[in-house]
mmCIF file of C-alpha atoms in Angstrom:
data_model
loop_
_atom_site.group_PDB
_atom_site.id
_atom_site.type_symbol
_atom_site.label_atom_id
_atom_site.label_comp_id
_atom_site.label_asym_id
_atom_site.label_seq_id
_atom_site.Cartn_x
_atom_site.Cartn_y
_atom_site.Cartn_z
ATOM 1 C CA UNK F 1 207.782 184.545 -197.653
ATOM 2 C CA UNK F 2 204.322 185.564 -195.913
ATOM 3 C CA UNK F 3 202.887 182.922 -197.983
ATOM 4 C CA UNK F 4 205.074 180.263 -196.339
ATOM 5 C CA UNK F 5 204.244 181.397 -192.751
ATOM 6 C CA UNK F 6 200.712 181.559 -193.465
ATOM 7 C CA UNK F 7 201.057 177.772 -194.905
ATOM 8 C CA UNK F 8 202.693 176.935 -192.068
ATOM 9 C CA UNK F 9 200.419 178.283 -189.528
ATOM 10 C CA UNK F 10 197.103 176.773 -191.215
ATOM 11 C CA UNK F 11 198.967 173.557 -191.318
ATOM 12 C CA UNK F 12 199.995 173.903 -187.652
ATOM 13 C CA UNK F 13 196.370 174.794 -186.907
ATOM 14 C CA UNK F 14 194.762 172.044 -188.951
ATOM 15 C CA UNK F 15 197.293 169.389 -186.942
ATOM 16 C CA UNK F 16 196.283 170.534 -183.754
ATOM 17 C CA UNK F 17 192.584 170.250 -184.676
ATOM 18 C CA UNK F 18 192.810 166.780 -185.975
ATOM 19 C CA UNK F 19 194.936 165.855 -182.996
ATOM 20 C CA UNK F 20 192.291 166.932 -180.618
ATOM 21 C CA UNK F 21 189.789 165.223 -182.744
ATOM 22 C CA UNK F 22 191.700 162.081 -181.980
ATOM 23 C CA UNK F 23 191.989 162.517 -178.595
ATOM 24 C CA UNK F 24 188.324 163.231 -178.250
ATOM 25 C CA UNK F 25 187.804 160.138 -180.540
ATOM 26 C CA UNK F 26 189.879 157.671 -177.880
ATOM 27 C CA UNK F 27 188.191 159.523 -174.885
ATOM 28 C CA UNK F 28 184.846 158.015 -176.465
ATOM 29 C CA UNK F 29 186.024 154.754 -176.801
ATOM 30 C CA UNK F 30 187.642 154.828 -173.256
ATOM 31 C CA UNK F 31 184.246 155.634 -172.083
ATOM 32 C CA UNK F 32 182.851 152.759 -173.613
ATOM 33 C CA UNK F 33 185.144 150.332 -172.060
ATOM 34 C CA UNK F 34 183.768 148.382 -169.136
ATOM 35 C CA UNK F 35 185.172 148.967 -165.708
ATOM 36 C CA UNK F 36 186.904 146.302 -163.927
ATOM 37 C CA UNK F 37 184.504 144.128 -161.775
ATOM 38 C CA UNK F 38 186.770 143.797 -158.550
ATOM 39 C CA UNK F 39 189.869 145.170 -157.028
ATOM 40 C CA UNK F 40 191.904 144.289 -153.839
ATOM 41 C CA UNK F 41 190.696 146.249 -150.577
ATOM 42 C CA UNK F 42 193.912 145.226 -148.395
ATOM 43 C CA UNK F 43 192.125 146.458 -145.250
ATOM 44 C CA UNK F 44 189.548 148.359 -143.764
ATOM 45 C CA UNK F 45 189.834 152.035 -145.478
ATOM 46 C CA UNK F 46 188.595 155.334 -144.364
ATOM 47 C CA UNK F 47 188.093 158.667 -145.919
ATOM 48 C CA UNK F 48 191.581 160.096 -147.206
ATOM 49 C CA UNK F 49 193.431 156.787 -147.470
ATOM 50 C CA UNK F 50 195.112 156.859 -151.095
ATOM 51 C CA UNK F 51 197.739 154.734 -153.082
ATOM 52 C CA UNK F 52 199.614 155.816 -155.899
ATOM 53 C CA UNK F 53 200.837 153.375 -158.686
ATOM 54 C CA UNK F 54 203.162 153.648 -161.508
ATOM 55 C CA UNK F 55 203.819 151.667 -164.642
ATOM 56 C CA UNK F 56 206.566 149.346 -164.888
ATOM 57 C CA UNK F 57 208.521 151.817 -167.574
ATOM 58 C CA UNK F 58 207.663 154.629 -165.133
ATOM 59 C CA UNK F 59 206.008 156.702 -167.946
ATOM 60 C CA UNK F 60 202.713 156.830 -166.365
ATOM 61 C CA UNK F 61 201.552 156.956 -162.552
ATOM 62 C CA UNK F 62 197.777 157.280 -161.024
ATOM 63 C CA UNK F 63 196.254 157.824 -157.862
ATOM 64 C CA UNK F 64 193.513 156.067 -155.902
ATOM 65 C CA UNK F 65 191.538 158.080 -153.222
ATOM 66 C CA UNK F 66 189.030 157.123 -150.839
ATOM 67 C CA UNK F 67 186.557 160.069 -150.968
ATOM 68 C CA UNK F 68 183.517 158.540 -148.869
ATOM 69 C CA UNK F 69 183.210 155.458 -146.519
ATOM 70 C CA UNK F 70 179.587 153.926 -146.205
ATOM 71 C CA UNK F 71 178.357 151.012 -144.063
ATOM 72 C CA UNK F 72 179.114 148.606 -146.895
ATOM 73 C CA UNK F 73 180.846 150.571 -149.728
ATOM 74 C CA UNK F 74 183.985 152.824 -150.305
ATOM 75 C CA UNK F 75 183.639 155.640 -152.849
ATOM 76 C CA UNK F 76 187.163 155.997 -154.805
ATOM 77 C CA UNK F 77 188.511 158.509 -157.339
ATOM 78 C CA UNK F 78 191.016 157.528 -159.648
ATOM 79 C CA UNK F 79 193.198 159.772 -161.697
ATOM 80 C CA UNK F 80 196.549 160.003 -163.606
ATOM 81 C CA UNK F 81 199.465 161.828 -162.157
ATOM 82 C CA UNK F 82 201.720 161.249 -165.158
ATOM 83 C CA UNK F 83 201.329 160.156 -168.517
ATOM 84 C CA UNK F 84 203.379 159.838 -171.856
ATOM 85 C CA UNK F 85 202.371 161.719 -174.829
ATOM 86 C CA UNK F 86 200.939 158.880 -176.281
ATOM 87 C CA UNK F 87 198.287 158.795 -173.674
ATOM 88 C CA UNK F 88 198.315 162.273 -172.010
ATOM 89 C CA UNK F 89 194.725 162.302 -172.646
ATOM 90 C CA UNK F 90 194.388 159.920 -169.503
ATOM 91 C CA UNK F 91 195.491 163.155 -167.559
ATOM 92 C CA UNK F 92 191.761 164.647 -168.551
ATOM 93 C CA UNK F 93 189.935 161.737 -167.101
ATOM 94 C CA UNK F 94 189.060 161.047 -163.889
ATOM 95 C CA UNK F 95 186.986 157.880 -162.447
ATOM 96 C CA UNK F 96 184.693 157.467 -159.787
ATOM 97 C CA UNK F 97 184.072 154.160 -158.326
ATOM 98 C CA UNK F 98 181.422 152.194 -155.730
ATOM 99 C CA UNK F 99 183.354 149.421 -154.576
ATOM 100 C CA UNK F 100 181.956 146.834 -151.832
ATOM 101 C CA UNK F 101 183.991 146.149 -149.022
ATOM 102 C CA UNK F 102 184.478 142.712 -150.356
ATOM 103 C CA UNK F 103 186.101 144.310 -153.439
ATOM 104 C CA UNK F 104 183.500 144.166 -155.782
ATOM 105 C CA UNK F 105 182.761 147.132 -157.980
ATOM 106 C CA UNK F 106 178.990 148.275 -157.731
ATOM 107 C CA UNK F 107 179.539 151.360 -160.041
ATOM 108 C CA UNK F 108 181.706 153.370 -162.270
ATOM 109 C CA UNK F 109 181.881 157.006 -163.973
ATOM 110 C CA UNK F 110 184.062 158.677 -166.034
ATOM 111 C CA UNK F 111 184.620 162.251 -165.682
ATOM 112 C CA UNK F 112 185.997 164.071 -168.859
ATOM 113 C CA UNK F 113 187.763 167.558 -168.749
ATOM 114 C CA UNK F 114 184.599 169.286 -169.314
ATOM 115 C CA UNK F 115 183.073 168.009 -166.211
ATOM 116 C CA UNK F 116 180.581 165.541 -167.711
ATOM 117 C CA UNK F 117 180.255 162.387 -166.254
ATOM 118 C CA UNK F 118 179.305 159.160 -168.356
ATOM 119 C CA UNK F 119 178.436 155.708 -166.435
ATOM 120 C CA UNK F 120 180.568 152.758 -167.437
ATOM 121 C CA UNK F 121 178.935 149.381 -167.213
ATOM 122 C CA UNK F 122 180.977 146.739 -165.268
ATOM 123 C CA UNK F 123 182.928 143.937 -166.934
ATOM 124 C CA UNK F 124 181.399 140.712 -167.091
ATOM 125 C CA UNK F 125 182.561 137.263 -168.008
ATOM 126 C CA UNK F 126 185.054 137.100 -170.836
ATOM 127 C CA UNK F 127 185.833 140.686 -170.878
ATOM 128 C CA UNK F 128 188.802 142.615 -170.290
ATOM 129 C CA UNK F 129 188.697 143.589 -166.738
ATOM 130 C CA UNK F 130 186.910 140.769 -165.146
ATOM 131 C CA UNK F 131 188.017 138.451 -162.648
ATOM 132 C CA UNK F 132 186.467 135.228 -161.667
ATOM 133 C CA UNK F 133 186.789 133.260 -158.685
ATOM 134 C CA UNK F 134 188.777 135.527 -156.584
ATOM 135 C CA UNK F 135 190.899 133.227 -154.691
ATOM 136 C CA UNK F 136 193.994 134.096 -152.287
ATOM 137 C CA UNK F 137 196.759 131.644 -152.875
ATOM 138 C CA UNK F 138 199.367 131.294 -150.433
ATOM 139 C CA UNK F 139 202.814 131.263 -151.437
ATOM 140 C CA UNK F 140 205.115 128.062 -150.628
ATOM 141 C CA UNK F 141 207.953 130.933 -149.626
ATOM 142 C CA UNK F 142 207.479 134.492 -148.947
ATOM 143 C CA UNK F 143 208.653 137.186 -151.412
ATOM 144 C CA UNK F 144 209.703 140.767 -150.958
ATOM 145 C CA UNK F 145 208.515 144.015 -152.936
ATOM 146 C CA UNK F 146 210.507 147.023 -152.643
ATOM 147 C CA UNK F 147 208.499 150.298 -153.216
ATOM 148 C CA UNK F 148 209.568 153.627 -152.614
ATOM 149 C CA UNK F 149 207.703 153.783 -149.109
ATOM 150 C CA UNK F 150 209.580 150.731 -148.036
ATOM 151 C CA UNK F 151 209.936 146.837 -148.315
ATOM 152 C CA UNK F 152 207.361 144.337 -147.964
ATOM 153 C CA UNK F 153 206.516 140.721 -147.141
ATOM 154 C CA UNK F 154 204.167 138.939 -149.760
ATOM 155 C CA UNK F 155 202.794 135.574 -148.456
ATOM 156 C CA UNK F 156 199.685 135.177 -150.788
ATOM 157 C CA UNK F 157 198.549 136.706 -154.214
ATOM 158 C CA UNK F 158 195.380 136.719 -155.923
ATOM 159 C CA UNK F 159 195.238 135.000 -159.261
#
């Protein structure tokens, strides 16, 4: 009986180490991915402005916060509020972006749970996260989007 308990404890500890090793491997891969090169800036932002987003299935949510405003750029912090078990490591990551007022990302860093920051390169042509030739397209007729904060009319989209 004691051997079974010891065996289970050793097995549990081994699995825990394996899973934490997998998470650190995935975090290492995430740090090597390029940051998106552009983001939508809806209007002039100020320190403290924030927005929260949720995945379609509701399993993840994340928040963008403006932490500083310079003459020509915003400093934006992004972090996960919720993440399902398969990607719970995301809650240990915080992104820091410097974004020009035109929406183009100038720099990106990822901070892990140890506090270590890693610079992230910006996506280039042909890479995931790269948007080329950003053009607003007027919709033939407005559409409405319902959010927890209200209903919004959409007259144009970025393609």
